[in-house]
mmCIF file of C-alpha atoms in Angstrom:
data_model
loop_
_atom_site.group_PDB
_atom_site.id
_atom_site.type_symbol
_atom_site.label_atom_id
_atom_site.label_comp_id
_atom_site.label_asym_id
_atom_site.label_seq_id
_atom_site.Cartn_x
_atom_site.Cartn_y
_atom_site.Cartn_z
ATOM 1 C CA MET A 1 114.333 105.182 124.909
ATOM 2 C CA ARG A 2 113.454 108.095 122.687
ATOM 3 C CA ARG A 3 110.429 107.488 120.567
ATOM 4 C CA LEU A 4 109.792 109.255 117.332
ATOM 5 C CA PRO A 5 106.281 108.807 115.889
ATOM 6 C CA LEU A 6 106.536 107.800 112.237
ATOM 7 C CA VAL A 7 103.024 108.268 110.889
ATOM 8 C CA GLY A 8 102.874 110.557 107.897
ATOM 9 C CA LEU A 9 100.739 111.193 104.841
ATOM 10 C CA LEU A 10 102.312 111.729 101.429
ATOM 11 C CA PHE A 11 100.382 112.667 98.290
ATOM 12 C CA VAL A 12 100.908 111.675 94.659
ATOM 13 C CA CYS A 13 98.240 112.788 92.160
ATOM 14 C CA ILE A 14 98.071 111.552 88.594
ATOM 15 C CA ALA A 15 95.606 112.086 85.748
ATOM 16 C CA LEU A 16 94.550 109.661 83.056
ATOM 17 C CA PRO A 17 96.079 108.466 80.802
ATOM 18 C CA MET A 18 98.432 107.202 83.498
ATOM 19 C CA VAL A 19 102.179 106.700 83.332
ATOM 20 C CA ALA A 20 104.571 104.857 85.629
ATOM 21 C CA GLN A 21 104.891 106.551 89.018
ATOM 22 C CA GLU A 22 107.158 106.251 92.037
ATOM 23 C CA VAL A 23 106.328 106.792 95.703
ATOM 24 C CA ASP A 24 109.224 107.151 98.153
ATOM 25 C CA PHE A 25 108.290 106.621 101.814
ATOM 26 C CA GLY A 26 111.748 107.617 103.081
ATOM 27 C CA ASN A 27 113.131 106.227 106.344
ATOM 28 C CA VAL A 28 110.713 104.318 108.566
ATOM 29 C CA GLN A 29 111.766 102.676 111.819
ATOM 30 C CA LEU A 30 111.155 98.959 112.278
ATOM 31 C CA THR A 31 107.777 98.220 113.980
ATOM 32 C CA ARG A 32 106.508 101.634 112.791
ATOM 33 C CA THR A 33 104.453 102.454 109.680
ATOM 34 C CA ARG A 34 104.013 105.350 107.252
ATOM 35 C CA ASP A 35 101.048 105.961 104.947
ATOM 36 C CA SER A 36 100.931 107.541 101.505
ATOM 37 C CA SER A 37 97.938 108.639 99.444
ATOM 38 C CA PHE A 38 98.155 107.784 95.739
ATOM 39 C CA SER A 39 95.406 109.609 93.820
ATOM 40 C CA VAL A 40 93.813 108.700 90.485
ATOM 41 C CA THR A 41 91.999 111.532 88.678
ATOM 42 C CA ASN A 42 89.684 110.608 85.801
ATOM 43 C CA THR A 43 89.997 113.298 83.107
ATOM 44 C CA LEU A 44 88.024 111.257 80.587
ATOM 45 C CA PRO A 45 84.364 112.072 79.706
ATOM 46 C CA LEU A 46 83.247 108.564 80.752
ATOM 47 C CA PRO A 47 83.479 106.648 84.049
ATOM 48 C CA ILE A 48 86.418 104.301 84.418
ATOM 49 C CA THR A 49 86.749 101.261 86.664
ATOM 50 C CA ILE A 50 89.753 100.203 88.720
ATOM 51 C CA ASN A 51 89.345 96.424 88.843
ATOM 52 C CA ALA A 52 92.358 95.383 90.878
ATOM 53 C CA ILE A 53 95.131 96.829 93.035
ATOM 54 C CA LYS A 54 97.840 94.435 94.132
ATOM 55 C CA MET A 55 101.488 94.235 95.141
ATOM 56 C CA ARG A 56 103.888 92.230 93.016
ATOM 57 C CA GLY A 57 105.868 91.068 96.045
ATOM 58 C CA ARG A 58 104.519 88.141 98.095
ATOM 59 C CA PRO A 59 104.704 88.858 100.976
ATOM 60 C CA SER A 60 105.090 92.601 100.725
ATOM 61 C CA ASP A 61 106.131 95.375 103.076
ATOM 62 C CA TYR A 62 103.380 97.461 101.462
ATOM 63 C CA SER A 63 99.612 97.114 101.696
ATOM 64 C CA VAL A 64 96.477 98.978 100.616
ATOM 65 C CA VAL A 65 94.623 100.111 103.739
ATOM 66 C CA SER A 66 91.930 102.246 102.075
ATOM 67 C CA GLY A 67 90.545 102.852 98.600
ATOM 68 C CA GLY A 68 90.963 99.317 97.311
ATOM 69 C CA ALA A 69 89.393 97.853 94.166
ATOM 70 C CA PRO A 70 86.981 97.382 92.517
ATOM 71 C CA VAL A 71 85.907 101.004 92.341
ATOM 72 C CA THR A 72 84.357 103.266 89.692
ATOM 73 C CA VAL A 73 85.770 106.757 89.192
ATOM 74 C CA GLN A 74 83.374 109.259 87.598
ATOM 75 C CA PRO A 75 84.504 111.906 85.054
ATOM 76 C CA ASN A 76 86.518 114.705 86.679
ATOM 77 C CA ALA A 77 86.501 112.788 89.990
ATOM 78 C CA THR A 78 89.517 111.700 92.050
ATOM 79 C CA HIS A 79 89.973 108.407 93.888
ATOM 80 C CA SER A 80 92.592 108.052 96.660
ATOM 81 C CA ILE A 81 94.409 104.823 97.449
ATOM 82 C CA ILE A 82 96.042 104.756 100.886
ATOM 83 C CA ILE A 83 99.213 102.641 100.927
ATOM 84 C CA ARG A 84 100.993 101.596 104.131
ATOM 85 C CA PHE A 85 104.708 100.882 104.440
ATOM 86 C CA ALA A 86 105.661 98.583 107.339
ATOM 87 C CA PRO A 87 109.343 97.587 106.934
ATOM 88 C CA SER A 88 110.019 93.971 107.835
ATOM 89 C CA MET A 89 113.815 94.363 107.973
ATOM 90 C CA LEU A 90 116.597 96.905 107.736
ATOM 91 C CA GLY A 91 117.605 98.458 104.430
ATOM 92 C CA GLN A 92 115.828 99.504 101.259
ATOM 93 C CA ARG A 93 112.495 97.800 100.604
ATOM 94 C CA ILE A 94 111.167 98.049 97.040
ATOM 95 C CA ASP A 95 107.934 96.688 95.580
ATOM 96 C CA THR A 96 105.558 97.420 92.682
ATOM 97 C CA MET A 97 101.872 98.253 93.068
ATOM 98 C CA ILE A 98 99.861 97.227 90.006
ATOM 99 C CA VAL A 99 96.695 99.243 89.274
ATOM 100 C CA ASP A 100 94.526 97.540 86.630
ATOM 101 C CA GLY A 101 91.202 98.463 85.062
ATOM 102 C CA ASN A 102 89.377 99.693 81.945
ATOM 103 C CA PHE A 103 91.337 102.887 81.358
ATOM 104 C CA PRO A 104 94.003 103.880 78.836
ATOM 105 C CA GLY A 105 97.417 102.490 79.628
ATOM 106 C CA ALA A 106 96.188 99.861 82.110
ATOM 107 C CA PRO A 107 97.703 98.185 83.975
ATOM 108 C CA VAL A 108 99.822 100.900 85.581
ATOM 109 C CA GLU A 109 102.839 100.036 87.714
ATOM 110 C CA VAL A 110 103.705 102.206 90.711
ATOM 111 C CA ILE A 111 107.181 101.727 92.214
ATOM 112 C CA LEU A 112 107.113 101.826 96.021
ATOM 113 C CA LYS A 113 110.369 102.595 97.843
ATOM 114 C CA GLY A 114 111.281 102.943 101.497
ATOM 115 C CA ASN A 115 114.081 102.266 103.953
ATOM 116 C CA GLY A 116 113.763 100.236 107.123
ATOM 117 C CA VAL A 117 115.901 101.848 109.824
ATOM 118 C CA PRO A 118 116.599 100.752 113.428
ATOM 119 C CA LEU A 119 114.604 102.049 116.319
ATOM 120 C CA PRO A 120 116.443 104.192 118.831
ATOM 121 C CA VAL A 121 117.053 102.467 122.156
ATOM 122 C CA GLU A 122 113.611 101.253 123.215
ATOM 123 C CA LEU A 123 113.393 100.319 126.898
ATOM 124 C CA SER A 124 110.495 97.883 127.367
ATOM 125 C CA ALA A 125 111.006 96.791 130.989
ATOM 126 C CA PHE A 126 112.870 97.892 134.119
ATOM 127 C CA SER A 127 112.743 95.819 137.327
ATOM 128 C CA ALA A 128 114.303 95.669 140.788
ATOM 129 C CA VAL A 129 114.280 92.833 143.319
ATOM 130 C CA TRP A 130 115.583 92.929 146.905
ATOM 131 C CA THR A 131 117.872 89.956 147.578
ATOM 132 C CA PRO A 132 120.260 89.001 150.384
ATOM 133 C CA SER A 133 123.076 90.290 148.142
ATOM 134 C CA GLY A 134 121.455 93.683 147.535
ATOM 135 C CA VAL A 135 119.135 95.083 144.866
ATOM 136 C CA ALA A 136 119.144 93.129 141.613
ATOM 137 C CA LEU A 137 118.256 95.465 138.727
ATOM 138 C CA SER A 138 117.269 94.184 135.309
ATOM 139 C CA TRP A 139 116.029 95.894 132.165
ATOM 140 C CA ARG A 140 115.237 95.001 128.572
ATOM 141 C CA THR A 141 115.490 96.749 125.222
ATOM 142 C CA GLU A 142 113.447 95.730 122.183
ATOM 143 C CA SER A 143 115.966 97.345 119.818
ATOM 144 C CA GLU A 144 118.990 99.628 119.970
ATOM 145 C CA ARG A 145 120.560 102.253 117.749
ATOM 146 C CA ASN A 146 124.019 103.679 118.456
ATOM 147 C CA ASN A 147 123.766 102.643 122.097
ATOM 148 C CA THR A 148 126.996 103.143 124.068
ATOM 149 C CA GLY A 149 125.476 101.926 127.319
ATOM 150 C CA PHE A 150 123.634 102.689 130.547
ATOM 151 C CA HIS A 151 124.702 104.629 133.626
ATOM 152 C CA VAL A 152 122.958 103.020 136.599
ATOM 153 C CA GLN A 153 122.007 105.755 139.069
ATOM 154 C CA ARG A 154 120.718 105.621 142.647
ATOM 155 C CA GLU A 155 119.226 108.486 144.609
ATOM 156 C CA GLN A 156 121.475 109.550 147.471
ATOM 157 C CA ALA A 157 120.839 112.554 149.713
ATOM 158 C CA GLY A 158 118.196 113.796 147.276
ATOM 159 C CA ARG A 159 120.435 113.515 144.173
ATOM 160 C CA PHE A 160 120.920 110.736 141.635
ATOM 161 C CA GLU A 161 124.519 109.565 141.371
ATOM 162 C CA ASP A 162 126.194 106.933 139.212
ATOM 163 C CA ILE A 163 126.785 103.606 140.919
ATOM 164 C CA GLY A 164 127.814 101.644 137.821
ATOM 165 C CA PHE A 165 127.894 101.464 134.034
ATOM 166 C CA VAL A 166 126.679 98.666 131.746
ATOM 167 C CA LEU A 167 127.893 98.549 128.139
ATOM 168 C CA GLY A 168 125.277 98.680 125.396
ATOM 169 C CA ASN A 169 125.286 96.770 122.124
ATOM 170 C CA GLY A 170 125.533 99.536 119.541
ATOM 171 C CA THR A 171 122.819 98.918 116.956
ATOM 172 C CA ARG A 172 120.594 95.852 116.872
ATOM 173 C CA SER A 173 116.955 95.161 116.039
ATOM 174 C CA PHE A 174 116.210 92.385 118.525
ATOM 175 C CA ARG A 175 115.544 92.050 122.252
ATOM 176 C CA THR A 176 118.424 92.354 124.745
ATOM 177 C CA ASP A 177 118.382 91.795 128.518
ATOM 178 C CA TYR A 178 120.668 93.624 130.966
ATOM 179 C CA SER A 179 121.332 93.270 134.690
ATOM 180 C CA PHE A 180 123.201 94.971 137.529
ATOM 181 C CA ILE A 181 123.464 94.293 141.276
ATOM 182 C CA ASP A 182 123.661 97.161 143.750
ATOM 183 C CA ARG A 183 125.316 95.816 146.888
ATOM 184 C CA GLY A 184 124.828 99.024 148.876
ATOM 185 C CA PRO A 185 125.272 100.425 151.434
ATOM 186 C CA PHE A 186 121.607 101.397 151.580
ATOM 187 C CA ASP A 187 119.829 104.310 153.205
ATOM 188 C CA ALA A 188 118.366 103.748 156.670
ATOM 189 C CA SER A 189 114.954 104.862 155.393
ATOM 190 C CA GLY A 190 114.400 101.381 153.969
ATOM 191 C CA THR A 191 113.825 102.528 150.387
ATOM 192 C CA ALA A 192 115.998 103.034 147.317
ATOM 193 C CA ALA A 193 115.291 104.823 144.025
ATOM 194 C CA TYR A 194 116.951 103.967 140.706
ATOM 195 C CA ARG A 195 117.023 105.241 137.165
ATOM 196 C CA LEU A 196 118.972 104.556 133.970
ATOM 197 C CA LEU A 197 120.824 107.185 131.960
ATOM 198 C CA GLN A 198 121.220 105.792 128.438
ATOM 199 C CA VAL A 199 124.035 107.263 126.313
ATOM 200 C CA ASP A 200 124.287 107.254 122.503
ATOM 201 C CA THR A 201 127.596 107.190 120.616
ATOM 202 C CA ASP A 202 127.136 110.891 119.784
ATOM 203 C CA GLY A 203 126.779 111.781 123.473
ATOM 204 C CA THR A 204 122.984 112.150 123.419
ATOM 205 C CA THR A 205 121.393 110.906 126.646
ATOM 206 C CA GLU A 206 117.938 109.773 127.728
ATOM 207 C CA LEU A 207 116.642 109.125 131.251
ATOM 208 C CA SER A 208 114.321 106.296 132.234
ATOM 209 C CA GLN A 209 111.492 106.603 134.706
ATOM 210 C CA VAL A 210 112.457 106.325 138.386
ATOM 211 C CA LEU A 211 111.962 102.927 140.009
ATOM 212 C CA ARG A 212 111.554 102.772 143.806
ATOM 213 C CA ILE A 213 111.987 99.660 145.931
ATOM 214 C CA ALA A 214 111.867 98.738 149.607
ATOM 215 C CA THR A 215 115.155 97.489 151.037
ATOM 216 C CA GLY A 216 116.304 95.628 154.142
ATOM 217 C CA ASP A 217 113.660 95.013 156.809
ATOM 218 C CA ALA A 218 111.236 97.315 154.959
ATOM 219 C CA ALA A 219 111.078 94.892 152.006
ATOM 220 C CA ARG A 220 108.001 93.101 153.330
ATOM 221 C CA PRO A 221 105.750 91.443 150.738
ATOM 222 C CA SER A 222 102.930 93.675 149.474
ATOM 223 C CA LEU A 223 101.242 94.454 146.171
ATOM 224 C CA ARG A 224 101.552 98.052 144.979
ATOM 225 C CA LEU A 225 100.516 99.711 141.712
ATOM 226 C CA SER A 226 101.102 103.235 140.404
ATOM 227 C CA VAL A 227 100.930 105.038 137.049
ATOM 228 C CA LEU A 228 103.689 107.361 135.756
ATOM 229 C CA PRO A 229 103.441 110.091 134.594
ATOM 230 C CA HIS A 230 100.088 111.453 135.707
ATOM 231 C CA PRO A 231 98.291 112.781 133.750
ATOM 232 C CA VAL A 232 99.427 111.006 130.588
ATOM 233 C CA SER A 233 98.926 111.771 126.891
ATOM 234 C CA ASP A 234 100.222 108.634 125.170
ATOM 235 C CA ARG A 235 102.630 106.213 126.843
ATOM 236 C CA ALA A 236 102.534 105.534 130.573
ATOM 237 C CA MET A 237 104.669 103.330 132.786
ATOM 238 C CA LEU A 238 103.102 101.120 135.429
ATOM 239 C CA GLY A 239 105.034 100.950 138.681
ATOM 240 C CA LEU A 240 104.368 97.463 140.057
ATOM 241 C CA THR A 241 105.617 95.715 143.188
ATOM 242 C CA LEU A 242 104.849 92.005 143.544
ATOM 243 C CA PRO A 243 105.120 90.145 146.851
ATOM 244 C CA GLU A 244 105.815 86.917 144.956
ATOM 245 C CA ALA A 245 106.278 85.635 141.418
ATOM 246 C CA ALA A 246 102.964 85.717 139.591
ATOM 247 C CA SER A 247 101.175 85.834 136.282
ATOM 248 C CA VAL A 248 100.000 89.439 135.975
ATOM 249 C CA SER A 249 96.859 90.556 134.151
ATOM 250 C CA ILE A 250 96.284 94.255 133.381
ATOM 251 C CA ASP A 251 92.920 95.660 132.262
ATOM 252 C CA VAL A 252 92.045 99.246 131.344
ATOM 253 C CA LEU A 253 88.443 100.264 132.100
ATOM 254 C CA ASP A 254 86.544 103.508 131.543
ATOM 255 C CA ILE A 255 84.501 105.188 134.276
ATOM 256 C CA SER A 256 81.508 103.003 133.333
ATOM 257 C CA GLY A 257 83.526 99.857 133.910
ATOM 258 C CA ARG A 258 83.753 98.948 130.219
ATOM 259 C CA PRO A 259 87.024 97.418 128.945
ATOM 260 C CA CYS A 260 88.965 99.783 126.657
ATOM 261 C CA ALA A 261 91.575 97.325 125.404
ATOM 262 C CA ALA A 262 92.417 93.652 125.417
ATOM 263 C CA SER A 263 93.866 92.341 128.667
ATOM 264 C CA ALA A 264 97.668 92.333 128.849
ATOM 265 C CA ARG A 265 99.155 89.263 130.505
ATOM 266 C CA SER A 266 102.758 88.500 131.437
ATOM 267 C CA ASP A 267 104.766 86.614 134.064
ATOM 268 C CA HIS A 268 106.981 88.463 136.536
ATOM 269 C CA ALA A 269 109.254 87.633 139.438
ATOM 270 C CA ALA A 270 108.742 89.045 142.912
ATOM 271 C CA GLY A 271 109.988 92.612 143.275
ATOM 272 C CA SER A 272 109.480 96.002 141.635
ATOM 273 C CA HIS A 273 108.875 96.470 137.928
ATOM 274 C CA LEU A 274 108.193 99.226 135.391
ATOM 275 C CA LEU A 275 105.919 98.110 132.543
ATOM 276 C CA PRO A 276 104.947 100.170 129.470
ATOM 277 C CA LEU A 277 101.262 100.933 128.899
ATOM 278 C CA HIS A 278 100.092 102.589 125.671
ATOM 279 C CA LEU A 279 97.037 104.833 126.121
ATOM 280 C CA GLY A 280 97.298 107.010 123.002
ATOM 281 C CA HIS A 281 94.227 105.385 121.415
ATOM 282 C CA LEU A 282 91.930 106.466 124.283
ATOM 283 C CA SER A 283 89.776 109.593 124.335
ATOM 284 C CA PRO A 284 90.609 112.177 127.022
ATOM 285 C CA GLY A 285 89.152 111.264 130.405
ATOM 286 C CA ILE A 286 89.629 109.197 133.558
ATOM 287 C CA TYR A 287 90.403 105.494 133.322
ATOM 288 C CA PHE A 288 91.072 102.738 135.846
ATOM 289 C CA ILE A 289 93.925 100.239 135.671
ATOM 290 C CA HIS A 290 92.911 96.894 137.200
ATOM 291 C CA LEU A 291 95.779 94.570 138.057
ATOM 292 C CA THR A 292 95.476 90.926 139.048
ATOM 293 C CA ALA A 293 98.511 88.970 140.282
ATOM 294 C CA GLY A 294 97.596 85.536 141.595
ATOM 295 C CA ASP A 295 95.234 86.119 144.529
ATOM 296 C CA HIS A 296 96.170 89.804 144.790
ATOM 297 C CA ARG A 297 94.245 92.739 143.296
ATOM 298 C CA ALA A 298 95.126 96.434 142.858
ATOM 299 C CA VAL A 299 93.500 99.410 141.128
ATOM 300 C CA ALA A 300 94.992 102.757 140.036
ATOM 301 C CA SER A 301 93.385 105.658 138.199
ATOM 302 C CA VAL A 302 94.894 107.649 135.365
ATOM 303 C CA LEU A 303 93.876 110.861 133.616
ATOM 304 C CA VAL A 304 94.391 110.854 129.830
ATOM 305 C CA LYS A 305 94.901 114.325 128.346
ATOM 306 C CA ARG A 306 95.739 115.595 124.868
#
């Protein structure tokens, strides 16, 4: 549930004639990337040409995202090649970048090294459904690292208290689904609020967003949509209550009504859900979240700040 951005920029500068080099990207979490800038400086009195830049591995965890070949480097000029490391699996990932052209010592081999490491516990969904047996809670992780488990907490008399514990799965890099049923008793107000307290093996904890749901006679079908937190700088959570199972479509529009991202579509059961929404690519300003679920429509606004 903690997220650590892993976007960096490393620099390696070499001058002709070139010798074998090594670029170490360090630890990069799965599904994340890290960039490095490998620079070629032409110290010769004549222009040189880099004809090809390629990775020996096929497929490779490394790619050239900027500064590819062919390119001519003038005397005393420097050309930067941006390399991206996107680990495909856990452990050390090694490849060789081959830089070829009409310069002394060509082709030059550049050893690329990096380690794929697990993501921390990444909660991707959190849902609650009122049933005759009580509130059925479910949540999903996309990956886990040193996860002892989850304390399930319900708000009672203005304070969140543990009502159960669900064991985690330690460290894994694939999706896992969890569930828990709260059989009550429930507050006479007709609503209940839940959150998850995730615990690592070293005692570190992380709280989820709070999920609220109608209970008992108050659990009448209705479509509700909210955005948490507000304002938001990067990652928001959509609070969604569905009156019935539906295919949900989510669109983000600017104040002029122009789409800002591709529509997100997913199927959900009736009940309350928390869905992640990434807004870090948007410029600061006000945006509108349009939700369609079957014949139902809902709109919520969100302020993006940096």
